[in-house]
mmCIF file of C-alpha atoms and ligand atoms in Angstrom:
data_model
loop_
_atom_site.group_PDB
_atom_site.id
_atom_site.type_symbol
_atom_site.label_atom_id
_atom_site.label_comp_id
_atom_site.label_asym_id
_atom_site.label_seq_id
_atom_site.Cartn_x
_atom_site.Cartn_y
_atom_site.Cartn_z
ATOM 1 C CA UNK A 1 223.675 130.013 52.968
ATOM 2 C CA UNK A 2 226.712 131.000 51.350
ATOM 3 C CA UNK A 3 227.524 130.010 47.954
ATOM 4 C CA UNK A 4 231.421 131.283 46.932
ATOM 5 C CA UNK A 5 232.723 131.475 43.629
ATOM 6 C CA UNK A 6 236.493 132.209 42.781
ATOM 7 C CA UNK A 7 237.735 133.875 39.481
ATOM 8 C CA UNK A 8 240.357 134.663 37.361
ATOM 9 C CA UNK A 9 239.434 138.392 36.546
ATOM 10 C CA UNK A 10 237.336 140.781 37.621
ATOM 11 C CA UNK A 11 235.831 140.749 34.054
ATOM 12 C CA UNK A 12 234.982 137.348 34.437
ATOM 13 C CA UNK A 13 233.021 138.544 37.933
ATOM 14 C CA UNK A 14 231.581 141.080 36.181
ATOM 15 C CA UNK A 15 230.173 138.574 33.492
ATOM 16 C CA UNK A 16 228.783 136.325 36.006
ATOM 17 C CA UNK A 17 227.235 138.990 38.092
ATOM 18 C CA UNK A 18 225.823 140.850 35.359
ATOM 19 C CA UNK A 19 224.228 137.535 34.234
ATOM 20 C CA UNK A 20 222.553 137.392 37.316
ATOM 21 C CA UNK A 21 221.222 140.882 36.838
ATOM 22 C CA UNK A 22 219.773 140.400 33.302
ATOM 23 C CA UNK A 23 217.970 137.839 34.016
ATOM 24 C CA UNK A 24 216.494 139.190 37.912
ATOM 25 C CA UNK A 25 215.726 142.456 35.907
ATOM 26 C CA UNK A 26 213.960 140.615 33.050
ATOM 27 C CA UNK A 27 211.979 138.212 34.655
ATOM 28 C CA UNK A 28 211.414 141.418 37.545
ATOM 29 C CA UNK A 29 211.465 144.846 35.755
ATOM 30 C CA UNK A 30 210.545 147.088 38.936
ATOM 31 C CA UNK A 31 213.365 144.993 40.674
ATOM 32 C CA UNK A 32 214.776 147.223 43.635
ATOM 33 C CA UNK A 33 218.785 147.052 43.527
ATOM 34 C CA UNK A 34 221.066 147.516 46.524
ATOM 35 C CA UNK A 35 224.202 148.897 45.542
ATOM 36 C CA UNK A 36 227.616 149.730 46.528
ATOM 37 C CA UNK A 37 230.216 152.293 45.412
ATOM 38 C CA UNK A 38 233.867 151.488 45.676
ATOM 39 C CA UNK A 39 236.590 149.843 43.226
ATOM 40 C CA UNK A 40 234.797 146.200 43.587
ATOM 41 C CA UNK A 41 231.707 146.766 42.020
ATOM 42 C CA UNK A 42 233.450 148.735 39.229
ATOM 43 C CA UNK A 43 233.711 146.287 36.816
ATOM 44 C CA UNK A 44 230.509 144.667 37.448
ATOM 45 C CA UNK A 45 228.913 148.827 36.408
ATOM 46 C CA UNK A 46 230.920 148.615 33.195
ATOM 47 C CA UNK A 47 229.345 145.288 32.407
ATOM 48 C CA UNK A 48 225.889 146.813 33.082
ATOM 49 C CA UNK A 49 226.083 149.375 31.139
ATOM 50 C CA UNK A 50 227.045 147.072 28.055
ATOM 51 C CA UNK A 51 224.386 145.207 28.780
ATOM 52 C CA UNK A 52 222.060 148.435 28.769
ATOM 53 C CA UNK A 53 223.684 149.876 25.677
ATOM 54 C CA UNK A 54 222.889 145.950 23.470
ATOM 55 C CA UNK A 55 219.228 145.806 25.209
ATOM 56 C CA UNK A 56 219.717 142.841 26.968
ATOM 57 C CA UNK A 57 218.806 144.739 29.798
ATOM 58 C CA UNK A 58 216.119 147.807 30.264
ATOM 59 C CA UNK A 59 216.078 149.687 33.693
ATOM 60 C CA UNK A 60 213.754 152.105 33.304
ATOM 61 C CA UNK A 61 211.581 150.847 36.156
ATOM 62 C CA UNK A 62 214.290 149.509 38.204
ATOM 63 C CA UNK A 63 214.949 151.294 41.938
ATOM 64 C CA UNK A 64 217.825 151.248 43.179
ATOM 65 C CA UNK A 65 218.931 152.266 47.131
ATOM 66 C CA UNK A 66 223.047 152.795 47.988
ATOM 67 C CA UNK A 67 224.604 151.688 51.406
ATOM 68 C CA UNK A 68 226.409 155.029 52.055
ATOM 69 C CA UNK A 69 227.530 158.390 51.701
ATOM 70 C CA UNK A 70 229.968 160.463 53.401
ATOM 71 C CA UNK A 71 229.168 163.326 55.290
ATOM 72 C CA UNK A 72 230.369 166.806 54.886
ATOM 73 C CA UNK A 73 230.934 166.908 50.703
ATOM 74 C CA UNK A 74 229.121 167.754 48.005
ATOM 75 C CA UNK A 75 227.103 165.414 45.924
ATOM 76 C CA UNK A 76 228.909 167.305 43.250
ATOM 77 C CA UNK A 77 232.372 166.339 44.664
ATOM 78 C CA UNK A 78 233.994 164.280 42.770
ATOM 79 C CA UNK A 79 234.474 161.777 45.616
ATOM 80 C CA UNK A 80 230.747 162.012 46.773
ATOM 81 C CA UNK A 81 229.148 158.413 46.262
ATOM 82 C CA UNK A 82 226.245 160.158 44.757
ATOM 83 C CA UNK A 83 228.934 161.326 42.086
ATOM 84 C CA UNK A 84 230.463 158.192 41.613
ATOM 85 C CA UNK A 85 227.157 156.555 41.339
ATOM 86 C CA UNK A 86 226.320 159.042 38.428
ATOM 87 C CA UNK A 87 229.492 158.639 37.077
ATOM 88 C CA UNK A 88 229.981 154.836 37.083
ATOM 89 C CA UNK A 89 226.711 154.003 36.078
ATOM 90 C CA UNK A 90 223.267 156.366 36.456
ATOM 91 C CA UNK A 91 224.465 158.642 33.576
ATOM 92 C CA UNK A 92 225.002 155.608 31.314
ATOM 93 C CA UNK A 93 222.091 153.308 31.857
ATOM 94 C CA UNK A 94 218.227 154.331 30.835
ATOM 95 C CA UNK A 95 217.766 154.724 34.318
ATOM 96 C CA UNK A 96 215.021 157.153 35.703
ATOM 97 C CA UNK A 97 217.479 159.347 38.461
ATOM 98 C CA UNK A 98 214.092 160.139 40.382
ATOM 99 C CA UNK A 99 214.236 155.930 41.006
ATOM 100 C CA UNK A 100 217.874 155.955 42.137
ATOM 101 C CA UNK A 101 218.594 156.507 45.848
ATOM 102 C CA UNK A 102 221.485 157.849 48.147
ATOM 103 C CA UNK A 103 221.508 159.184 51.221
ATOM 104 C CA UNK A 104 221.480 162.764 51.950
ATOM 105 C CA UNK A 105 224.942 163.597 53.858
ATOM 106 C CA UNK A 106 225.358 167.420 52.887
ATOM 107 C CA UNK A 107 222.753 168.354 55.071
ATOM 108 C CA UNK A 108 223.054 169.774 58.801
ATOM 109 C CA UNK A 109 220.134 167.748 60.283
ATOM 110 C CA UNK A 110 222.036 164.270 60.100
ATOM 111 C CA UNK A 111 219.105 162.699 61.728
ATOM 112 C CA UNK A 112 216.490 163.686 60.168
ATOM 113 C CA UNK A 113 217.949 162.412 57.171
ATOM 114 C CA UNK A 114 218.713 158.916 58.690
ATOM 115 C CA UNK A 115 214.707 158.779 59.249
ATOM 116 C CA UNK A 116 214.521 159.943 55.446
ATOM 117 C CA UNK A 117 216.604 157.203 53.990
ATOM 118 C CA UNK A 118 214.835 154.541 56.264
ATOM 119 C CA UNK A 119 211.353 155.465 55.349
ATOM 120 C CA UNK A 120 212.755 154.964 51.821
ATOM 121 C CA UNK A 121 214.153 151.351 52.474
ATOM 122 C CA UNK A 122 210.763 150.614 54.162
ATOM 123 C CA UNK A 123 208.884 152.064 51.044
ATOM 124 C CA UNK A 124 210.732 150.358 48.424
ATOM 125 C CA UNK A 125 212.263 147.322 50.040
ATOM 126 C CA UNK A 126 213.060 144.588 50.453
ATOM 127 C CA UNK A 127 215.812 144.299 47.944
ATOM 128 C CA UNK A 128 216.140 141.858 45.258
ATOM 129 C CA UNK A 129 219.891 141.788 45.300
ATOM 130 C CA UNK A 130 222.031 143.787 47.846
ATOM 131 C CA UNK A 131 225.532 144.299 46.305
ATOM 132 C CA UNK A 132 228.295 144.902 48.923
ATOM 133 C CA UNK A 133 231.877 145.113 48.790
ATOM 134 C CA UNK A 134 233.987 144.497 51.920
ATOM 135 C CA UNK A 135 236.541 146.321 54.125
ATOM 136 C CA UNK A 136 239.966 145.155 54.737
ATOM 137 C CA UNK A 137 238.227 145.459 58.432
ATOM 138 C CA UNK A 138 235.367 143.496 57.275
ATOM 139 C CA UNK A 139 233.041 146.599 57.215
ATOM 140 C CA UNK A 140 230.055 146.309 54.849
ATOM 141 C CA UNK A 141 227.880 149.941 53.921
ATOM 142 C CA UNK A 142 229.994 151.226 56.104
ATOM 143 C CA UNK A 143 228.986 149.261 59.317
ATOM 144 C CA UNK A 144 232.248 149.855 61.322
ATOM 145 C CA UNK A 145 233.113 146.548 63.573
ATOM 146 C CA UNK A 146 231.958 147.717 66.641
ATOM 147 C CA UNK A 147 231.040 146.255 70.280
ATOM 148 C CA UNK A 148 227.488 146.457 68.616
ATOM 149 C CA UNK A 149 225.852 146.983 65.460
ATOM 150 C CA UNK A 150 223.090 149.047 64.083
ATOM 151 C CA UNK A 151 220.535 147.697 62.003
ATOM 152 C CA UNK A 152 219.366 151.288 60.918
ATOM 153 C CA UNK A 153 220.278 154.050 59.220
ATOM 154 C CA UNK A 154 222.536 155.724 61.241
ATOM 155 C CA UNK A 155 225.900 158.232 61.020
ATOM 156 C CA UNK A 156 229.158 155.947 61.707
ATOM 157 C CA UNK A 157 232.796 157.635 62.774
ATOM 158 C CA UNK A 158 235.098 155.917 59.833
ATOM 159 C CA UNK A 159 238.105 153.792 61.309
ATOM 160 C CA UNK A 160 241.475 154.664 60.906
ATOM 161 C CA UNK A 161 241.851 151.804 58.370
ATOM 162 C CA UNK A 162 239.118 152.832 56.287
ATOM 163 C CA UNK A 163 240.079 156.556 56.313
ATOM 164 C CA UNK A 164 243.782 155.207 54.868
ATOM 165 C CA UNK A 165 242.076 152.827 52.376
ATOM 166 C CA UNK A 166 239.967 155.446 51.220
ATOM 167 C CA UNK A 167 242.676 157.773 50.893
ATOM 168 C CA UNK A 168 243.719 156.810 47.534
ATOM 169 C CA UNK A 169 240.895 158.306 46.061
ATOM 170 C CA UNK A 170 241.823 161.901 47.476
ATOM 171 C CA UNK A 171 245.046 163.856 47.496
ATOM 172 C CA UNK A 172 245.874 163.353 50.964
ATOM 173 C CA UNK A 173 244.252 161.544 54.189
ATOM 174 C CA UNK A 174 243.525 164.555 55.950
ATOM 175 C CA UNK A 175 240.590 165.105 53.112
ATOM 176 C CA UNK A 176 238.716 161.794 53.648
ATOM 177 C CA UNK A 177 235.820 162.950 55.243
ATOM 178 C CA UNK A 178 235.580 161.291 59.177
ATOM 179 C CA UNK A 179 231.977 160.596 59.462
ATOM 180 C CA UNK A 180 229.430 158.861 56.922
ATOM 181 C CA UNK A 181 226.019 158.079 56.692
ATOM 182 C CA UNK A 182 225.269 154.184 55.707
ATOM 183 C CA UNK A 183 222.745 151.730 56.090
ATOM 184 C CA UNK A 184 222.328 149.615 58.773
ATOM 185 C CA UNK A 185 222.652 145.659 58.963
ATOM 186 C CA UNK A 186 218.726 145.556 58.723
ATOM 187 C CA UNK A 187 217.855 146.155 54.946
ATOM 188 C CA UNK A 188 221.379 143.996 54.003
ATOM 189 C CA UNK A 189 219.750 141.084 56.077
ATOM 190 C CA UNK A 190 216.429 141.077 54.710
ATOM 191 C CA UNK A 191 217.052 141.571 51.409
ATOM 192 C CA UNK A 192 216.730 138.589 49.086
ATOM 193 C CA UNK A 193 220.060 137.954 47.698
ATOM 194 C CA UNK A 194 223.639 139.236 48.343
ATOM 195 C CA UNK A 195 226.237 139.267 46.518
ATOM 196 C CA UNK A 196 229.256 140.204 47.502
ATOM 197 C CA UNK A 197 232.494 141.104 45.288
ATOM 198 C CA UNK A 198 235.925 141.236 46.426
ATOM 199 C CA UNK A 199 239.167 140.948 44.684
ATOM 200 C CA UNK A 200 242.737 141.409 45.858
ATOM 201 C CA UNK A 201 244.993 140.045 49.034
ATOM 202 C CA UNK A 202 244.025 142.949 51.550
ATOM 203 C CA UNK A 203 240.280 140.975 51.497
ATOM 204 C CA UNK A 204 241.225 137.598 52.014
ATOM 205 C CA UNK A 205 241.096 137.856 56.481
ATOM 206 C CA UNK A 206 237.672 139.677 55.858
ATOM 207 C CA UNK A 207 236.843 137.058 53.549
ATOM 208 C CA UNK A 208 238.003 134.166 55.700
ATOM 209 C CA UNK A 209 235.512 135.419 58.336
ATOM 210 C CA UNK A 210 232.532 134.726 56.014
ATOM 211 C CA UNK A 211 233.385 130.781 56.646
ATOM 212 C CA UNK A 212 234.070 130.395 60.574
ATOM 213 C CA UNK A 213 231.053 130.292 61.769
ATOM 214 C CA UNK A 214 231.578 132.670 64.246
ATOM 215 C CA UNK A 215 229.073 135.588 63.950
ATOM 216 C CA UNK A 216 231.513 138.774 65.473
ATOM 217 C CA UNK A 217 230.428 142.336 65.852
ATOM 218 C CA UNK A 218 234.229 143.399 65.129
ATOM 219 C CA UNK A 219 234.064 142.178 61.606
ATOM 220 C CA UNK A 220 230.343 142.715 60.447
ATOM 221 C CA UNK A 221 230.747 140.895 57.026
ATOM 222 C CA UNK A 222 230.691 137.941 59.623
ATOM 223 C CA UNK A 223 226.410 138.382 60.189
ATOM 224 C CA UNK A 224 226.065 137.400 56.890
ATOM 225 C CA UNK A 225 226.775 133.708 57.538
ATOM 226 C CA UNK A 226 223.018 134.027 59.027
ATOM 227 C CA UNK A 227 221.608 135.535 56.032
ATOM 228 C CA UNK A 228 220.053 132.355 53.375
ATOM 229 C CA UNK A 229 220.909 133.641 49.877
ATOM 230 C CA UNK A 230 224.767 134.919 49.859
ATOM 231 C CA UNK A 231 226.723 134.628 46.271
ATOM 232 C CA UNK A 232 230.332 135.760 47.141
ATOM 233 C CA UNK A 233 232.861 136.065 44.092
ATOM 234 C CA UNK A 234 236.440 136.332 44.339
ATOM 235 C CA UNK A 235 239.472 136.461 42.847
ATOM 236 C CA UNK A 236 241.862 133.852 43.827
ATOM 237 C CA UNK A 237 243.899 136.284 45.702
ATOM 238 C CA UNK A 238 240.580 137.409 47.963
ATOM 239 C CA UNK A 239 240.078 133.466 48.103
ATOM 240 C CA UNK A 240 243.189 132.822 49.848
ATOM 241 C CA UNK A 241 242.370 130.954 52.940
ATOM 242 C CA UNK A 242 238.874 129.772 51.419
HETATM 243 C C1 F6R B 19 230.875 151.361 49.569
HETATM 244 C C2 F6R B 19 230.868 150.590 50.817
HETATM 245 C C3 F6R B 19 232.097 149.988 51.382
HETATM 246 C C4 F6R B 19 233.016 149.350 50.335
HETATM 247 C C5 F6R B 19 234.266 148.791 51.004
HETATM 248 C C6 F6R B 19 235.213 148.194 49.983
HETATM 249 O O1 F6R B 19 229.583 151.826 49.256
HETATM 250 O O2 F6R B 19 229.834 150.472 51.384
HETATM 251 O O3 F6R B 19 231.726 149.013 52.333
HETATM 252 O O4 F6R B 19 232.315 148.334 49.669
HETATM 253 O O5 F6R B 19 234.923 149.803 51.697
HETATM 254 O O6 F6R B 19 235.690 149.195 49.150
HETATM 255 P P1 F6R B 19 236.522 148.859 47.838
HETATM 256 O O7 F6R B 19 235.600 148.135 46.917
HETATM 257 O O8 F6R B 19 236.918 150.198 47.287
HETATM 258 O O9 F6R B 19 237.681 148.024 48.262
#
């Protein structure tokens, strides 16, 4: 089921979503987080931390697993999402680092890496809360719409589109690294709740897809009309043809 909420801000998404996290991690202090890197979920960080910093919210014994990294940079690359992850959030939050998860892309044996970061979702999982953010080519982790999905851990060549939305965060296109390592559809789909953040115009077709009823491989925010706990907040621009 999807439940979709539309904003003004993205400080008034962050304030509903972090509501939602206080009290999951209060009642539920080992609660096991999905997360996303990204601009959307940006906001909804900063409003953790605050949250963190007044004691309204303690994760010391919270776990928490990301969709993706890309392959080929450093963690300690400024664009690595185990950098932003630190950045954003980690290094700000009573968090234990041993409990936070990304996966491994720096290494040369890709696939035994995949197998690392699923035996990790099988140990710790399922998820209380999977937060995603969406492609403007309705890619979630970074599932690529594709003739057919994967619901493991697996390495996925980045679309054009995503290597020239990404490109903002680096100095030209040419450095976005090609190939990443994400998730699969599997751990999204059985976690417990999703909620999903977008904001902005370039969302509102990926968005749109969440309410056809049409369930397409080529836009893989689409398989999560079958999943029964989806909270989707937007801004009104996202919302468009909602
Ligand atoms: C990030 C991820 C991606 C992003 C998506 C939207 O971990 O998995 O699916 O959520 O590319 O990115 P932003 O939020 O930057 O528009």
């Amino acid at each position: 089921m999807i439940e979709i909420k539309v904003f003004e801000t993205q400080q008034e998404i962050a304030a509903y979503a972090g509501e939602v996290y206080k009290k999951l991690i209060n009642e539920k202090p080992h609660a096991v987080l999905g997360l996303a890197t990204g601009s959307s979920p940006i906001s909804l960080y900063k409003r953790l931390i605050e949250l963190n910093q007044a004691k309204e919210i303690d994760f010391s014994n919270v776990v928490t697993v990301n969709l993706d990294e890309y392959v080929g940079i450093e963690s300690t690359h400024s664009q690595s999402y185990r950098y932003f992850m630190n950045e954003q959030l980690f290094n700000h939050i009573n968090i234990s680092k041993e409990n936070t998860h990304v996966p491994n892309g720096q290494t040369q044996d890709l696939e035994h890496a995949c197998h690392e970061y699923e035996e990790i979702i099988d140990q710790v999982g399922p998820f209380d809360i999977q937060l995603l953010g969406v492609g403007v080519n309705g890619h979630i982790g970074f599932n690529e719409p594709s003739l057919t999905l994967n619901s493991l851990t697996h390495i996925e060549d980045l679309k054009t589109s995503t290597l020239e939305a990404n490109a903002r965060f680096f100095d030209s296109i040419e450095q976005v690294p090609t190939k990443a390592i994400t998730m699969g559809l599997g751990p999204i789909m059985k976690s417990k709740q999703v909620i999903l953040i977008a904001t902005g115009e370039s969302k509102a077709n990926a968005i749109k897809a969440l309410t056809t009823g049409i369930i397409d491989p080529q836009c893989p925010v689409s398989f999560l009309q079958l999943h029964p706990n989806v909270l989707v907040l937007l801004d009104t621009a996202a919302a468009k043809y909602v």
